[in-house]
């Protein structure tokens, strides 16, 4: 079903927001100025998820597939939004850029509200991640652009009272963080002055394999194995970083 957004005002975030308000699961940008909403997950998986803000530059997929700039976007290269083209559809899950949500897949991405546009002032949003038992959650920050008094708080568990394991603000990418169990909570709090692009986060469930030390103590012998790669890693060595993980018996 087409949305009610005027064609001259179409942007990625406006299309996603309009479809989310209609309680539709997918948002489709097409013909460079059309926004359509649907609830057919088959279409979403058939076309895949578009890349937000894909640059429209020579020798890129955007040009190859003829993606056109969204009429409501006035950014400059390389921060240009693509709104599809004739015979091309850019398809998004409408949970993309929502203020909060509950994630239960073994891996995924979480974006700040209104992404790829700027987040709003005076917002408080909460996302929870729950993966299978016997796993922990690795959270990696892919992009971070927050004003000084705006922050992202990561808690070890899904409850508000759970302990804080990391706080992000500013523009410097933090080291990956790890939960101690199969749940993680992410909070974003913004003030009433200024805003920016926000964040893009990636999470992944890591399987815990315990080896006995011979005296019944297994808490110090922990191997983390990525579900996607099945290669042994640990919080201290994954990706060459020095992040630590508050592992505990599960």
Tab-separated table of C-alpha atoms in Angstrom:
chain	number	residue	atom	x	y	z
A	1	UNK	CA	0.000	0.000	0.000
A	2	UNK	CA	1.347	3.476	-0.827
A	3	UNK	CA	2.059	5.850	2.054
A	4	UNK	CA	0.666	9.363	2.398
A	5	UNK	CA	4.073	11.095	2.215
A	6	UNK	CA	4.172	13.793	-0.498
A	7	UNK	CA	6.607	12.696	-3.193
A	8	UNK	CA	8.802	15.761	-2.780
A	9	UNK	CA	9.317	14.938	0.915
A	10	UNK	CA	10.270	11.252	0.647
A	11	UNK	CA	13.330	10.154	2.638
A	12	UNK	CA	14.364	6.774	4.010
A	13	UNK	CA	13.481	7.627	7.606
A	14	UNK	CA	10.157	9.261	6.700
A	15	UNK	CA	9.124	6.208	4.701
A	16	UNK	CA	10.124	3.805	7.468
A	17	UNK	CA	8.378	5.949	10.096
A	18	UNK	CA	5.170	6.195	8.055
A	19	UNK	CA	5.036	2.433	7.524
A	20	UNK	CA	5.795	1.776	11.182
A	21	UNK	CA	2.879	4.052	12.144
A	22	UNK	CA	0.662	1.916	9.876
A	23	UNK	CA	1.933	-1.185	11.734
A	24	UNK	CA	3.458	-2.577	8.561
A	25	UNK	CA	6.603	-4.680	8.752
A	26	UNK	CA	8.370	-3.492	5.595
A	27	UNK	CA	8.934	-0.150	3.909
A	28	UNK	CA	9.756	-0.005	0.204
A	29	UNK	CA	11.305	2.927	-1.635
A	30	UNK	CA	10.831	2.851	-5.393
A	31	UNK	CA	10.908	5.018	-8.527
A	32	UNK	CA	13.035	7.566	-6.606
A	33	UNK	CA	10.038	9.285	-4.988
A	34	UNK	CA	7.574	6.578	-3.876
A	35	UNK	CA	7.133	5.002	-0.453
A	36	UNK	CA	5.115	1.788	-0.126
A	37	UNK	CA	4.298	-0.187	3.032
A	38	UNK	CA	3.654	-3.894	3.370
A	39	UNK	CA	3.573	-6.807	5.741
A	40	UNK	CA	4.814	-9.586	3.482
A	41	UNK	CA	8.042	-10.875	4.997
A	42	UNK	CA	8.631	-12.944	1.865
A	43	UNK	CA	9.194	-9.744	-0.106
A	44	UNK	CA	11.616	-8.473	2.534
A	45	UNK	CA	13.796	-11.571	2.370
A	46	UNK	CA	13.504	-11.747	-1.418
A	47	UNK	CA	14.876	-8.257	-1.994
A	48	UNK	CA	17.072	-8.003	1.067
A	49	UNK	CA	17.707	-4.920	3.170
A	50	UNK	CA	18.914	-1.768	1.498
A	51	UNK	CA	22.020	0.003	2.737
A	52	UNK	CA	21.049	3.313	4.375
A	53	UNK	CA	22.736	6.327	2.883
A	54	UNK	CA	24.482	4.335	0.155
A	55	UNK	CA	26.660	6.913	-1.629
A	56	UNK	CA	25.645	7.854	-5.163
A	57	UNK	CA	29.122	8.042	-6.644
A	58	UNK	CA	30.759	6.710	-9.832
A	59	UNK	CA	31.622	2.998	-9.828
A	60	UNK	CA	29.338	2.144	-6.931
A	61	UNK	CA	26.348	-0.166	-6.761
A	62	UNK	CA	24.166	2.927	-6.425
A	63	UNK	CA	25.059	4.001	-9.948
A	64	UNK	CA	25.211	0.464	-11.292
A	65	UNK	CA	21.664	-0.208	-10.135
A	66	UNK	CA	20.524	3.334	-10.954
A	67	UNK	CA	19.491	4.350	-7.428
A	68	UNK	CA	18.285	7.943	-7.392
A	69	UNK	CA	18.568	10.488	-4.600
A	70	UNK	CA	15.539	10.815	-2.332
A	71	UNK	CA	13.761	14.110	-3.164
A	72	UNK	CA	13.384	14.987	0.520
A	73	UNK	CA	17.087	14.457	1.252
A	74	UNK	CA	19.360	17.449	0.764
A	75	UNK	CA	22.618	15.855	1.815
A	76	UNK	CA	25.809	16.066	-0.181
A	77	UNK	CA	28.036	13.255	-1.391
A	78	UNK	CA	28.822	10.784	0.073
A	79	UNK	CA	25.928	11.195	2.533
A	80	UNK	CA	23.155	10.865	-0.024
A	81	UNK	CA	20.075	8.729	0.482
A	82	UNK	CA	18.976	6.435	-2.318
A	83	UNK	CA	15.233	6.022	-2.962
A	84	UNK	CA	15.275	3.293	-5.562
A	85	UNK	CA	14.592	3.807	-9.246
A	86	UNK	CA	12.535	2.372	-12.089
A	87	UNK	CA	12.480	-1.407	-11.603
A	88	UNK	CA	14.482	-1.096	-8.389
A	89	UNK	CA	13.123	-1.425	-4.858
A	90	UNK	CA	14.990	-0.541	-1.652
A	91	UNK	CA	13.357	-2.565	1.116
A	92	UNK	CA	13.657	-1.942	4.871
A	93	UNK	CA	12.458	-3.648	8.008
A	94	UNK	CA	10.382	-1.001	9.856
A	95	UNK	CA	12.096	-1.787	13.169
A	96	UNK	CA	15.059	0.031	11.609
A	97	UNK	CA	15.546	3.384	13.362
A	98	UNK	CA	12.829	2.793	15.978
A	99	UNK	CA	13.063	4.200	19.504
A	100	UNK	CA	13.624	0.896	21.286
A	101	UNK	CA	12.824	-2.736	20.558
A	102	UNK	CA	13.335	-6.328	21.627
A	103	UNK	CA	15.803	-8.452	19.666
A	104	UNK	CA	15.937	-12.257	19.894
A	105	UNK	CA	17.874	-13.327	16.779
A	106	UNK	CA	21.393	-14.682	17.185
A	107	UNK	CA	22.821	-11.576	15.513
A	108	UNK	CA	21.624	-8.267	14.159
A	109	UNK	CA	21.986	-4.509	13.915
A	110	UNK	CA	20.509	-1.745	16.058
A	111	UNK	CA	20.330	1.865	14.894
A	112	UNK	CA	19.574	5.077	16.742
A	113	UNK	CA	16.078	6.585	16.401
A	114	UNK	CA	15.325	8.130	12.995
A	115	UNK	CA	18.560	6.771	11.515
A	116	UNK	CA	19.888	7.583	8.911
A	117	UNK	CA	18.569	11.004	9.947
A	118	UNK	CA	19.489	12.758	13.196
A	119	UNK	CA	17.981	11.518	16.448
A	120	UNK	CA	15.568	13.802	18.329
A	121	UNK	CA	16.126	15.826	21.489
A	122	UNK	CA	14.783	14.745	24.876
A	123	UNK	CA	14.435	11.076	23.974
A	124	UNK	CA	14.722	8.002	26.161
A	125	UNK	CA	14.847	4.691	24.266
A	126	UNK	CA	15.556	1.135	25.379
A	127	UNK	CA	16.540	-1.933	23.359
A	128	UNK	CA	16.880	-5.428	24.823
A	129	UNK	CA	18.794	-8.360	23.363
A	130	UNK	CA	18.041	-11.952	24.377
A	131	UNK	CA	19.921	-14.831	22.739
A	132	UNK	CA	19.849	-18.571	23.421
A	133	UNK	CA	20.905	-19.872	26.816
A	134	UNK	CA	24.524	-20.970	26.915
A	135	UNK	CA	25.563	-17.874	24.969
A	136	UNK	CA	26.708	-14.354	25.764
A	137	UNK	CA	26.242	-11.196	23.699
A	138	UNK	CA	29.058	-9.341	21.956
A	139	UNK	CA	28.170	-5.723	21.089
A	140	UNK	CA	30.270	-3.793	18.580
A	141	UNK	CA	29.858	-0.100	17.758
A	142	UNK	CA	30.123	0.483	14.006
A	143	UNK	CA	29.351	4.219	13.993
A	144	UNK	CA	29.007	6.759	16.804
A	145	UNK	CA	28.059	10.426	16.518
A	146	UNK	CA	26.563	11.748	19.763
A	147	UNK	CA	26.498	15.242	21.222
A	148	UNK	CA	28.426	15.574	24.485
A	149	UNK	CA	25.433	15.342	26.819
A	150	UNK	CA	23.723	12.546	24.885
A	151	UNK	CA	24.705	9.009	25.783
A	152	UNK	CA	24.250	5.297	25.221
A	153	UNK	CA	24.293	3.091	28.302
A	154	UNK	CA	24.885	-0.675	28.049
A	155	UNK	CA	23.693	-2.841	30.945
A	156	UNK	CA	24.507	-6.439	31.771
A	157	UNK	CA	20.987	-7.894	31.547
A	158	UNK	CA	17.600	-6.665	30.353
A	159	UNK	CA	16.357	-5.064	33.578
A	160	UNK	CA	16.769	-1.384	34.437
A	161	UNK	CA	18.507	-2.214	37.722
A	162	UNK	CA	21.202	-4.362	36.067
A	163	UNK	CA	24.770	-3.103	36.343
A	164	UNK	CA	26.214	-0.764	33.710
A	165	UNK	CA	29.122	-2.249	31.768
A	166	UNK	CA	29.775	0.636	29.343
A	167	UNK	CA	28.685	4.194	28.487
A	168	UNK	CA	29.201	5.781	25.051
A	169	UNK	CA	29.172	9.426	23.992
A	170	UNK	CA	30.978	11.660	21.511
A	171	UNK	CA	32.555	10.402	18.290
A	172	UNK	CA	35.242	7.889	19.282
A	173	UNK	CA	34.370	4.256	18.694
A	174	UNK	CA	34.499	2.251	21.941
A	175	UNK	CA	35.895	-1.249	22.270
A	176	UNK	CA	33.401	-4.131	21.913
A	177	UNK	CA	31.612	-5.089	25.120
A	178	UNK	CA	30.368	-8.475	26.306
A	179	UNK	CA	27.515	-9.519	28.534
A	180	UNK	CA	27.976	-12.089	31.301
A	181	UNK	CA	24.815	-13.982	30.361
A	182	UNK	CA	22.467	-14.279	27.392
A	183	UNK	CA	20.850	-10.843	27.794
A	184	UNK	CA	21.881	-7.224	27.280
A	185	UNK	CA	20.122	-3.871	27.641
A	186	UNK	CA	20.909	-0.702	25.660
A	187	UNK	CA	19.574	2.705	26.685
A	188	UNK	CA	19.838	5.999	24.818
A	189	UNK	CA	19.215	9.292	26.618
A	190	UNK	CA	19.363	12.681	24.893
A	191	UNK	CA	19.087	16.208	26.253
A	192	UNK	CA	17.287	19.245	24.837
A	193	UNK	CA	20.288	20.833	23.090
A	194	UNK	CA	21.648	19.658	19.736
A	195	UNK	CA	21.601	16.276	18.042
A	196	UNK	CA	23.554	14.211	15.522
A	197	UNK	CA	23.449	11.035	13.434
A	198	UNK	CA	23.495	8.726	16.462
A	199	UNK	CA	24.839	5.185	16.307
A	200	UNK	CA	24.942	1.872	14.476
A	201	UNK	CA	25.527	-1.219	16.628
A	202	UNK	CA	26.075	-4.860	15.749
A	203	UNK	CA	25.380	-7.685	18.179
A	204	UNK	CA	26.281	-11.346	17.982
A	205	UNK	CA	25.586	-14.374	20.167
A	206	UNK	CA	28.734	-16.210	21.230
A	207	UNK	CA	28.570	-19.814	22.405
A	208	UNK	CA	30.302	-20.653	25.672
A	209	UNK	CA	32.214	-23.928	25.864
A	210	UNK	CA	33.483	-24.840	29.318
A	211	UNK	CA	36.400	-27.175	29.963
A	212	UNK	CA	36.948	-28.744	33.336
A	213	UNK	CA	40.203	-27.973	35.134
A	214	UNK	CA	40.131	-31.406	36.757
A	215	UNK	CA	39.111	-30.206	40.198
A	216	UNK	CA	35.489	-29.456	39.352
A	217	UNK	CA	36.160	-25.764	38.681
A	218	UNK	CA	35.111	-24.734	35.159
A	219	UNK	CA	34.678	-20.989	35.703
A	220	UNK	CA	38.225	-20.143	34.614
A	221	UNK	CA	38.243	-22.281	31.500
A	222	UNK	CA	35.948	-20.592	29.010
A	223	UNK	CA	36.153	-20.628	25.229
A	224	UNK	CA	33.922	-18.405	23.128
A	225	UNK	CA	32.872	-19.729	19.741
A	226	UNK	CA	31.099	-17.510	17.228
A	227	UNK	CA	27.922	-19.139	15.948
A	228	UNK	CA	28.514	-17.673	12.527
A	229	UNK	CA	32.161	-18.684	12.105
A	230	UNK	CA	32.544	-21.572	14.554
A	231	UNK	CA	36.064	-20.318	15.224
A	232	UNK	CA	37.392	-20.150	18.746
A	233	UNK	CA	37.788	-16.678	20.189
A	234	UNK	CA	37.816	-15.021	23.565
A	235	UNK	CA	36.792	-11.579	24.833
A	236	UNK	CA	40.439	-10.730	25.404
A	237	UNK	CA	41.584	-11.588	21.858
A	238	UNK	CA	38.575	-11.236	19.545
A	239	UNK	CA	39.361	-8.816	16.699
A	240	UNK	CA	42.626	-7.978	18.398
A	241	UNK	CA	40.996	-5.766	21.016
A	242	UNK	CA	41.521	-5.625	24.748
A	243	UNK	CA	37.894	-5.720	25.788
A	244	UNK	CA	36.979	-7.749	28.840
A	245	UNK	CA	33.964	-9.864	29.628
A	246	UNK	CA	32.450	-10.299	33.114
A	247	UNK	CA	31.863	-14.036	32.547
A	248	UNK	CA	30.018	-15.936	35.215
A	249	UNK	CA	28.532	-19.384	35.624
A	250	UNK	CA	25.315	-19.743	33.642
